[in-house]
XYZ file of C-alpha atoms in Angstrom:
659
model
C 29.595 3.935 -32.119
C 24.993 3.974 -31.371
C 22.704 2.274 -33.187
C 18.771 1.950 -33.539
C 17.125 -0.400 -34.054
C 13.154 -0.643 -34.224
C 9.678 -1.510 -36.039
C 9.334 1.774 -37.565
C 11.228 4.483 -36.914
C 10.554 5.109 -32.804
C 9.764 8.361 -31.918
C 8.125 9.620 -34.673
C 4.143 9.085 -32.552
C 3.548 12.011 -30.041
C 1.869 11.498 -27.306
C 4.124 8.159 -27.026
C 6.339 6.210 -23.847
C 9.635 6.103 -23.556
C 11.659 4.220 -21.194
C 15.047 4.193 -19.968
C 16.446 0.652 -18.852
C 17.452 -2.657 -19.540
C 16.430 -4.284 -16.534
C 13.862 -6.885 -16.003
C 11.529 -3.423 -14.385
C 11.773 -1.733 -18.004
C 10.820 -4.939 -19.789
C 7.585 -5.395 -17.714
C 7.323 -1.992 -17.654
C 7.164 -1.248 -21.340
C 4.658 -4.725 -21.407
C 2.487 -3.158 -18.782
C 2.002 -0.063 -21.208
C 2.023 -2.224 -24.073
C -1.015 -4.598 -23.304
C -2.872 -3.816 -20.524
C -2.896 0.263 -21.588
C -2.651 0.282 -25.460
C 0.025 2.558 -25.504
C 3.054 2.813 -27.938
C 6.835 2.545 -27.035
C 9.920 3.099 -26.935
C 12.824 1.768 -25.116
C 16.662 3.137 -24.703
C 18.518 0.817 -23.992
C 22.410 -0.629 -24.719
C 22.231 -3.569 -26.945
C 19.014 -5.664 -27.374
C 20.994 -8.145 -28.702
C 23.140 -8.529 -24.596
C 22.904 -7.178 -21.466
C 21.063 -7.878 -18.537
C 17.211 -8.092 -20.439
C 18.286 -7.232 -24.215
C 17.253 -10.542 -25.908
C 13.691 -10.204 -23.897
C 13.194 -6.164 -25.045
C 13.713 -7.803 -28.680
C 10.635 -10.188 -28.460
C 8.498 -7.501 -27.021
C 9.842 -4.991 -30.381
C 9.666 -8.365 -32.736
C 5.873 -9.215 -31.101
C 3.755 -7.518 -34.224
C 0.626 -7.553 -31.383
C 2.548 -4.326 -29.327
C 3.342 -1.036 -30.753
C 7.153 -1.382 -28.701
C 10.243 -0.134 -30.514
C 13.828 0.374 -29.139
C 16.718 2.631 -30.269
C 19.954 1.617 -28.741
C 22.310 3.545 -27.468
C 25.277 2.590 -24.543
C 24.367 6.464 -23.097
C 21.019 7.743 -22.845
C 22.466 11.340 -24.094
C 20.250 14.171 -25.270
C 20.764 12.681 -29.112
C 19.604 9.112 -27.488
C 16.640 10.995 -26.206
C 16.239 12.891 -29.342
C 15.640 9.977 -31.001
C 13.228 7.812 -28.657
C 10.956 11.459 -29.317
C 11.053 12.670 -26.138
C 10.906 16.062 -27.259
C 7.602 14.914 -27.989
C 6.553 11.866 -24.976
C 3.795 12.012 -23.102
C 5.818 10.379 -20.161
C 9.264 9.168 -19.612
C 10.134 6.209 -16.799
C 13.869 5.918 -16.096
C 14.413 2.541 -13.803
C 18.091 2.330 -13.983
C 19.241 1.149 -10.410
C 22.174 3.906 -10.820
C 20.087 7.373 -8.954
C 23.555 9.351 -9.789
C 22.206 8.092 -13.278
C 18.704 8.556 -14.319
C 19.173 11.692 -12.414
C 21.151 12.536 -15.146
C 19.145 11.871 -17.472
C 15.450 13.457 -15.796
C 17.456 16.656 -16.221
C 18.073 16.458 -19.928
C 14.801 14.665 -20.818
C 12.961 18.058 -18.587
C 15.249 20.586 -21.057
C 14.526 18.739 -23.636
C 10.595 18.391 -23.057
C 9.264 20.708 -20.499
C 6.220 19.502 -20.430
C 7.390 15.832 -20.144
C 5.872 13.226 -17.669
C 8.983 11.635 -15.144
C 8.745 8.957 -13.197
C 12.128 8.611 -11.777
C 13.192 5.343 -10.044
C 15.386 5.847 -6.973
C 16.498 4.386 -3.459
C 16.944 7.591 -1.364
C 13.621 8.768 -0.524
C 15.199 11.531 0.797
C 16.962 13.014 -2.230
C 14.374 11.409 -4.521
C 11.493 14.262 -2.305
C 14.121 17.001 -3.822
C 14.670 15.730 -7.231
C 10.756 15.424 -7.670
C 10.264 19.880 -5.698
C 13.219 20.839 -8.639
C 12.028 19.529 -11.388
C 8.700 20.631 -11.062
C 9.905 23.793 -10.247
C 11.859 24.159 -13.312
C 8.347 23.698 -15.408
C 6.964 26.750 -13.496
C 10.835 28.667 -14.200
C 10.331 28.602 -17.740
C 6.950 27.965 -18.490
C 5.096 30.373 -15.608
C 1.994 30.973 -17.747
C 1.258 27.556 -18.076
C -1.662 24.927 -15.873
C 0.165 21.818 -14.534
C -2.853 20.353 -14.574
C -3.931 20.857 -17.951
C -0.397 19.923 -18.853
C 0.130 17.444 -16.279
C 3.890 18.114 -16.049
C 4.765 16.130 -13.090
C 7.258 14.048 -11.481
C 6.725 10.506 -9.729
C 9.651 9.718 -7.684
C 9.521 5.968 -6.625
C 11.284 2.925 -5.507
C 11.129 -1.014 -5.147
C 9.798 -0.928 -1.464
C 7.151 1.302 -2.051
C 5.859 0.039 -5.425
C 6.088 -3.318 -5.067
C 3.988 -3.054 -1.204
C 0.565 -2.196 -2.120
C 0.324 -5.198 -3.982
C 2.609 -7.950 -1.311
C -0.029 -6.247 0.406
C -3.030 -6.720 -1.434
C -1.980 -10.779 -2.384
C -1.455 -10.864 1.493
C -4.901 -10.015 2.496
C -6.991 -9.656 -0.225
C -4.797 -13.417 -2.599
C -6.198 -10.911 -5.675
C -4.439 -8.959 -8.242
C -7.360 -7.640 -9.211
C -7.309 -4.813 -7.211
C -7.401 -1.212 -6.506
C -5.723 0.903 -3.274
C -7.381 4.037 -3.270
C -7.559 6.784 0.153
C -7.099 3.432 2.601
C -9.537 1.168 0.846
C -8.433 -2.161 -1.036
C -11.217 -2.460 -4.210
C -10.676 -5.966 -5.142
C -12.817 -7.477 -8.967
C -14.266 -10.255 -7.488
C -16.115 -13.144 -10.285
C -20.092 -13.549 -8.605
C -22.659 -15.379 -10.054
C -25.284 -13.650 -10.407
C -27.509 -14.665 -7.404
C -25.054 -14.521 -5.195
C -23.459 -10.628 -6.217
C -25.239 -9.601 -3.189
C -24.652 -11.339 -0.873
C -21.008 -9.159 -0.137
C -23.038 -6.010 -0.748
C -20.550 -5.295 -3.934
C -19.880 -1.401 -4.757
C -21.159 -2.067 -8.327
C -21.317 -5.042 -11.216
C -18.654 -4.826 -13.660
C -18.255 -7.134 -16.037
C -21.255 -9.272 -17.164
C -19.107 -12.675 -18.162
C -19.699 -14.965 -20.953
C -22.236 -17.260 -20.306
C -21.601 -21.706 -20.886
C -22.927 -21.023 -24.866
C -20.743 -17.762 -24.971
C -16.888 -17.749 -25.471
C -13.787 -15.108 -24.714
C -12.162 -15.920 -27.988
C -11.756 -13.411 -30.782
C -12.717 -10.026 -28.414
C -10.400 -7.874 -28.935
C -9.036 -5.472 -25.844
C -10.382 -2.488 -27.508
C -11.409 -1.525 -30.562
C -8.963 0.113 -33.729
C -7.321 3.531 -32.370
C -9.302 4.898 -35.385
C -12.786 3.998 -34.233
C -14.812 6.530 -32.266
C -15.386 5.979 -28.696
C -19.357 5.491 -29.852
C -18.486 2.874 -31.961
C -16.046 0.684 -29.142
C -19.127 1.491 -27.526
C -21.739 -0.042 -29.181
C -19.854 -2.974 -30.893
C -19.088 -3.992 -26.553
C -23.374 -4.084 -27.013
C -23.993 -5.928 -29.363
C -21.029 -8.173 -29.264
C -22.145 -10.724 -26.570
C -19.822 -13.224 -27.371
C -17.157 -11.704 -24.573
C -17.420 -9.894 -21.362
C -19.869 -6.930 -21.586
C -17.958 -4.264 -19.376
C -20.178 -1.736 -17.414
C -23.395 -3.192 -18.739
C -26.330 -1.521 -17.189
C -29.492 -2.293 -15.587
C -31.635 -3.283 -18.763
C -28.709 -5.941 -19.324
C -28.839 -7.918 -16.391
C -32.887 -8.127 -16.019
C -34.266 -11.171 -16.669
C -30.609 -13.793 -16.864
C -29.974 -16.576 -14.624
C -28.708 -16.590 -11.683
C -26.000 -18.526 -11.781
C -24.469 -16.200 -15.309
C -21.629 -15.013 -13.910
C -20.399 -11.473 -13.657
C -17.685 -9.025 -11.620
C -18.327 -6.938 -9.391
C -16.489 -4.328 -7.353
C -16.025 -5.193 -3.891
C -14.839 -2.770 -0.880
C -11.740 -5.572 1.449
C -10.619 -3.356 4.256
C -10.164 0.893 4.961
C -7.635 1.828 7.661
C -8.778 3.711 11.093
C -9.747 7.323 10.413
C -7.007 9.569 12.142
C -9.138 10.206 15.345
C -8.619 6.489 16.404
C -4.311 6.842 15.426
C -2.706 8.361 18.188
C 0.271 9.202 19.338
C 2.701 6.639 21.006
C 3.030 7.262 24.286
C 5.797 5.730 26.907
C 4.334 2.287 27.321
C 2.150 2.025 30.512
C 4.213 4.204 32.481
C 1.172 4.300 35.036
C 0.350 1.114 34.523
C 1.435 -0.270 38.535
C 0.799 -3.015 37.916
C 3.445 -3.584 34.572
C 6.191 -2.228 37.452
C 6.136 -4.802 39.825
C 5.576 -8.501 39.910
C 2.964 -10.006 42.135
C 4.031 -11.017 44.494
C 6.178 -8.120 45.362
C 3.090 -6.113 45.179
C 1.995 -8.401 47.595
C 4.559 -8.360 50.041
C 4.495 -4.132 50.007
C 0.755 -4.429 50.455
C 1.855 -6.700 53.376
C 4.514 -4.602 54.506
C 2.511 -1.345 54.698
C 0.204 -3.215 56.817
C 2.348 -3.362 59.433
C 3.441 -0.088 59.797
C 0.120 0.764 59.845
C -0.485 -1.540 62.703
C 2.381 -0.001 64.590
C 1.819 3.182 63.950
C -1.501 2.712 65.380
C -0.077 0.645 68.437
C 2.063 3.862 69.441
C -1.116 5.770 69.653
C -2.745 3.932 71.975
C 0.329 3.791 74.180
C 1.415 7.675 73.652
C -1.913 9.321 73.877
C -0.443 11.280 71.245
C -2.201 12.497 68.633
C -2.415 10.831 65.109
C 0.676 12.509 63.336
C 3.007 12.132 66.465
C 2.461 8.281 66.105
C 2.873 7.976 62.512
C 5.980 9.955 62.331
C 7.611 8.073 65.218
C 7.049 4.741 64.344
C 8.489 5.717 60.130
C 11.701 7.196 62.592
C 11.625 3.744 64.097
C 10.975 1.904 60.927
C 14.216 3.895 59.021
C 15.932 3.254 62.562
C 17.276 7.139 62.607
C 14.939 8.034 66.243
C 16.175 7.810 69.645
C 17.007 4.992 71.418
C 13.906 4.561 74.241
C 16.279 3.476 77.124
C 14.642 5.664 80.068
C 10.058 4.721 78.337
C 8.383 2.326 79.164
C 9.050 -1.669 78.322
C 6.251 -1.674 76.185
C 7.512 0.879 73.686
C 10.902 -0.453 72.902
C 9.530 -3.404 72.255
C 7.212 -1.394 69.542
C 10.491 0.119 68.608
C 12.594 -3.468 68.223
C 9.342 -4.388 66.071
C 9.947 -1.369 63.798
C 13.471 -1.766 62.921
C 12.946 -5.329 62.358
C 10.320 -4.237 59.546
C 12.624 -1.092 59.162
C 15.373 -4.546 58.463
C 13.079 -6.629 56.706
C 12.286 -3.181 54.364
C 15.643 -3.035 52.567
C 15.626 -5.817 50.498
C 11.601 -5.015 49.317
C 13.354 -1.852 48.061
C 15.587 -3.286 46.694
C 13.641 -5.189 44.771
C 11.545 -2.364 43.781
C 13.808 -1.056 42.196
C 15.469 -4.469 40.225
C 12.405 -4.789 38.756
C 11.712 -0.812 38.127
C 14.540 -0.926 35.487
C 13.978 -4.462 34.246
C 10.471 -3.057 33.429
C 11.314 -0.355 31.227
C 13.913 -2.198 29.592
C 11.185 -4.431 28.506
C 9.143 -1.564 27.536
C 11.890 -0.966 24.859
C 11.717 -4.591 23.626
C 9.369 -5.596 21.363
C 6.497 -7.395 22.241
C 6.002 -11.321 22.180
C 2.674 -12.297 20.161
C -0.155 -12.019 22.761
C -1.921 -14.899 24.025
C -5.134 -15.510 21.548
C -4.005 -13.780 18.558
C -5.690 -14.608 15.440
C -6.169 -13.298 11.474
C -2.490 -11.593 11.809
C -0.134 -11.837 8.631
C 3.045 -12.663 9.068
C 5.637 -10.814 7.591
C 8.887 -11.854 7.294
C 11.853 -9.685 7.294
C 11.577 -5.969 8.164
C 13.900 -4.600 5.194
C 13.157 -2.001 3.096
C 10.013 -3.865 0.939
C 9.553 -5.397 4.484
C 9.316 -1.865 6.025
C 7.282 -0.479 3.461
C 4.495 -3.861 3.526
C 4.701 -2.507 7.350
C 3.583 0.561 6.787
C 1.196 -0.836 4.461
C -0.274 -2.803 6.953
C -0.667 -0.341 9.723
C -2.613 2.240 7.636
C -5.142 -0.487 6.799
C -5.382 -1.585 10.663
C -4.612 -5.037 10.211
C -2.695 -7.256 13.017
C 0.757 -8.586 12.097
C 3.647 -10.160 13.631
C 7.033 -10.181 12.610
C 10.212 -12.102 11.896
C 13.539 -10.639 11.875
C 16.599 -11.961 12.394
C 18.643 -8.940 11.775
C 17.827 -6.768 15.727
C 19.404 -3.775 13.745
C 17.200 -3.878 10.865
C 16.083 -1.316 8.610
C 12.023 -1.897 9.846
C 12.669 -2.913 13.734
C 13.202 0.720 14.605
C 9.075 1.730 13.311
C 8.342 -2.526 14.843
C 8.967 -0.826 18.246
C 7.901 2.482 17.435
C 4.371 0.718 16.713
C 4.727 -2.008 19.194
C 4.254 -4.629 16.442
C 4.785 -8.115 17.256
C 7.945 -9.174 16.820
C 10.560 -12.145 17.387
C 14.279 -11.477 16.486
C 15.073 -15.339 15.527
C 16.115 -17.312 12.349
C 13.173 -18.567 11.041
C 14.887 -21.629 9.607
C 14.971 -22.543 13.283
C 12.351 -24.706 14.490
C 9.288 -23.184 16.707
C 9.883 -20.004 15.560
C 7.141 -20.205 12.906
C 4.835 -21.599 15.576
C 5.289 -18.830 18.102
C 4.745 -16.640 15.412
C 0.998 -18.050 15.541
C 1.373 -18.824 12.027
C -1.405 -21.932 12.166
C -4.188 -19.335 13.322
C -2.741 -16.508 10.731
C -4.467 -15.560 7.403
C -1.146 -14.946 5.279
C 2.949 -15.443 5.206
C 4.779 -12.532 3.732
C 8.090 -13.712 2.815
C 9.610 -10.520 1.987
C 13.893 -11.021 3.032
C 16.257 -10.682 -0.152
C 17.551 -14.117 -0.227
C 15.445 -16.036 -1.536
C 16.344 -19.991 -0.282
C 15.031 -18.223 3.301
C 12.045 -17.215 1.304
C 10.969 -20.862 -0.549
C 11.784 -22.562 2.692
C 9.572 -20.378 5.615
C 7.358 -20.625 3.293
C 7.255 -25.291 2.533
C 7.274 -25.302 5.644
C 4.890 -22.852 6.997
C 2.562 -24.617 4.574
C 3.472 -27.699 6.573
C 1.825 -26.479 9.249
C -1.030 -25.030 7.531
C -1.389 -26.870 3.856
C -4.153 -23.947 3.150
C -2.617 -20.682 4.481
C -2.089 -17.623 1.817
C 1.873 -17.690 0.771
C 3.412 -14.524 -0.297
C 7.290 -14.903 -1.461
C 9.919 -12.364 -2.691
C 11.534 -14.284 -5.188
C 14.600 -12.332 -7.408
C 14.715 -14.842 -10.380
C 11.278 -14.761 -12.382
C 11.776 -17.673 -14.133
C 12.413 -19.854 -10.041
C 10.039 -17.719 -9.083
C 7.385 -19.176 -11.895
C 8.464 -22.526 -11.733
C 7.885 -22.710 -7.614
C 4.137 -21.119 -8.212
C 3.624 -23.660 -10.575
C 4.531 -26.343 -7.640
C 3.148 -25.282 -4.792
C 0.175 -24.361 -6.867
C -0.004 -28.289 -8.427
C 1.154 -29.602 -4.745
C -1.644 -27.604 -2.535
C -4.264 -26.854 -4.839
C -7.297 -25.957 -2.274
C -4.487 -23.504 -1.581
C -2.676 -19.394 -2.743
C 0.884 -18.914 -3.309
C 2.125 -15.904 -5.001
C 5.775 -16.501 -6.648
C 6.920 -12.899 -7.794
C 10.019 -10.909 -8.582
C 9.994 -6.701 -7.077
C 10.033 -6.157 -10.945
C 6.827 -7.440 -11.522
C 5.411 -6.217 -8.331
C 6.878 -3.025 -9.236
C 5.267 -2.826 -13.134
C 2.291 -2.005 -12.392
C 2.785 0.899 -10.027
C 5.289 2.170 -12.610
C 2.901 2.140 -15.273
C 0.275 3.673 -13.533
C 2.382 6.789 -12.839
C 3.303 7.423 -16.111
C -0.780 7.872 -17.640
C -1.175 10.031 -15.309
C -1.922 10.384 -11.132
C -5.594 10.579 -12.365
C -5.327 6.935 -13.157
C -5.944 4.945 -9.890
C -5.486 1.142 -11.620
C -6.334 -0.906 -14.254
C -7.868 -4.321 -13.628
C -8.525 -6.769 -16.909
C -11.763 -8.397 -17.572
C -10.727 -11.570 -19.463
C -8.920 -9.979 -22.595
C -10.107 -6.229 -21.870
C -9.254 -3.634 -19.822
C -10.914 -1.052 -17.353
C -9.086 1.474 -16.528
C -10.230 3.200 -12.924
C -10.044 7.302 -12.948
C -10.014 10.375 -10.972
C -11.791 13.247 -13.304
C -12.981 16.641 -12.867
C -16.441 17.652 -13.111
C -16.273 21.107 -14.226
C -16.568 21.147 -18.059
C -17.939 18.419 -18.573
C -20.817 18.092 -20.541
C -21.123 14.661 -19.577
C -20.919 14.916 -15.687
C -21.957 18.569 -15.033
C -25.271 18.495 -13.969
C -26.144 15.265 -14.477
C -26.968 13.080 -11.762
C -25.063 9.545 -10.890
C -27.490 7.817 -13.231
C -27.732 10.222 -15.894
C -24.029 10.210 -15.985
C -23.297 6.033 -16.355
C -22.646 5.499 -20.447
C -23.433 1.756 -20.325
C -20.171 0.370 -22.067
C -18.514 2.742 -21.730
C -17.922 4.833 -18.633
C -19.495 5.206 -15.174
C -19.037 6.502 -11.716
C -18.354 4.683 -9.053
C -17.137 7.000 -6.042
C -17.114 10.706 -5.280
C -14.653 13.153 -3.641
C -16.036 15.068 -0.549
C -13.326 16.949 0.140
C -13.408 20.360 -0.618
C -10.877 21.747 -3.448
C -8.757 23.203 -1.281
C -8.437 19.775 1.051
C -8.441 17.834 -2.226
C -4.938 16.065 -3.314
C -3.291 15.049 -6.350
C -2.565 11.754 -5.519
C -5.312 9.808 -4.101
C -3.847 6.200 -3.564
C -1.604 8.185 -0.993
C -2.358 8.482 2.186
C -3.849 11.504 4.080
C -2.521 11.806 7.928
C -5.193 14.807 8.343
C -7.686 12.595 6.751
C -9.230 14.411 4.679
C -10.431 13.374 0.586
C -11.900 11.006 1.501
C -13.944 9.103 -1.702
C -17.742 8.098 -0.322
C -17.742 5.520 -2.770
C -21.916 4.730 -2.035
C -23.501 7.124 -4.439
C -27.273 7.427 -4.639
C -28.572 7.359 -8.281
C -29.853 10.624 -8.304
C -26.854 12.580 -6.906
C -26.033 15.690 -8.732
C -23.012 16.599 -9.888
C -22.089 19.659 -9.666
C -19.107 21.841 -11.477
C -16.760 21.598 -8.669
C -16.649 17.896 -7.775
C -14.080 15.716 -8.701
C -15.295 11.768 -9.551
C -13.747 8.492 -9.815
C -14.722 6.282 -12.629
C -14.320 3.367 -14.062
C -14.023 3.633 -18.323
C -12.638 1.764 -21.056
C -9.614 2.798 -22.314
C -11.301 4.323 -25.158
C -14.880 5.356 -23.114
C -12.326 7.006 -20.769
C -10.467 8.722 -23.357
C -13.764 10.059 -25.074
C -14.992 11.108 -21.752
C -11.634 13.163 -20.726
C -11.664 14.986 -23.401
C -15.659 16.371 -22.891
C -13.842 18.197 -20.617
C -13.466 22.094 -21.107
C -10.521 23.370 -22.181
C -8.894 19.998 -23.437
C -6.151 20.586 -25.357
C -4.732 17.165 -26.001
C -6.619 13.758 -23.357
C -3.655 13.617 -19.939
C -4.299 9.536 -20.999
C -2.248 9.364 -24.222
C -3.096 7.537 -26.680
C -7.116 7.678 -25.395
C -8.316 10.376 -26.163
C -6.717 11.212 -29.906
C -10.631 11.881 -31.057
C -13.974 13.713 -29.642
C -16.987 11.914 -28.082
C -18.848 10.625 -31.403
C -21.734 12.662 -32.306
C -24.066 9.087 -31.129
C -22.922 9.318 -27.563
C -23.675 12.652 -27.822
C -26.742 12.621 -28.985
C -28.529 9.842 -27.413
C -26.662 11.231 -23.567
C -28.888 14.464 -24.862
C -31.918 13.251 -25.688
C -31.950 10.781 -22.413
C -31.240 13.341 -20.253
């Protein structure tokens, strides 16, 4: 018998989020949506008193500071989905590990609410692609007159490996969780002082941190739901006891050089499309790769002998050069007639040519054997080259490891892989991309040294065995104490304990020990908020959201310069999509094989934003809601929970006057 347990009535709020599942991903995702994005969340699960993570989800429900509710249902059927309010919800996440169950719930939910945004966890990427296309087609068939972009009724299929890979790569490359990933670029929020901000040529200043005399205590993350965007903006300007988000130039002027600030820095860009070439047969025409130096010298010596014999034959016979060379080759291959009636010197020359031919037989056999061995070696995985440094050592080429390898290669970061199973999923990828790979057990002596761990920048231990990951990390720490280590650990409590222990033991090193659910939750949360949300970066107890916004029809952006479109404390334009409207892609977090849709991150303050432009903005949640609500034809905010109010008269008036 199904029952319901919630704080208040579940599903009564339009624009809330629904999460189906009883696992660590559902629990972390619910917390992510409630804390980072400030959403109302309803969790559908079998029981709050048992199951895998029922008690942990119950703690979220009982937390008075969070807007999390729950609906208990043994099976998430139509009745359970309706009690959760899915017909009025903005997004639904299906986090079960059963692909068939997730497909069943997704089809039910799409029938109940055609405008619902679906985020589905699936292990089969091929089936997931078909399902994504099917569910989006269902929207267009049932509501042919609706604008898909305006309704934002999209379907996103994610897997654990896809969602965990960006966070794992970011932790290994930049050593920080405060990152945004867009168009092959890793953007990091880094705390620096105003005196050292310009050394790294940052893209912009995101926040001004409190001074020594100030305190971050009591600084609310956002204004209350009923507050207007202008009130939140004015409050952020007036209260300097907490971090000042998106400060203007006048707020930065005259401050002491030791004052802390959070800046946005670009870390790594992937190689351009023109520099990425399709893999070819490995050095097919490289003669020195086919034959050893000793064999090459032997062949060269034999060629010199043949030339000498042919020259002598030409001198003694008086025939043409071609005739002399032909006769010498016949003698060399022992297919000429014996010269019993010829002079003694020509007979001796024939014997010498025959002897050279006998010496050629083992050389020809060596040529065949070495050529065969060279081609076989070309199909093997290469060893780490000499002098390699600054690379990432990747342990494990399973599902997660393969996706991480893809990301690292896309970013142009050198990688050395270690895998025990020669039939692992990622071995074919490593072989095709000619990635140095060691087929060995990492627990054996000398394996990490062979991977040049002492000269590497980071270790990514991503096997499915917690013990192997921990042992490899500790062994790497012994070899290089300052090494940055990222471990994949399944048990959350074990991961937290390992992290604290390694942090205390190696205080000067960077260690990340995460479960896959912790890495997947931010990606699922961003997908539920819509593809226009690239990510969120926490600053103190507040959050900055990076989102894609269309300029056309938005009076806050259209016709204004980049400097005029900046609203301190609320939003600022940080990038411009330079692709044409036909070439643009909806998901800017993915890679483009053609290189289209590149973002320009260093904009001139006087650049005018035209109606057909698309920009990336950094904004507070309330500021983003105000900015999106100002867009033309907006009936409801694409970011649920942020756009209940139109832009306040105060903000509108100030923008009009300053233009």
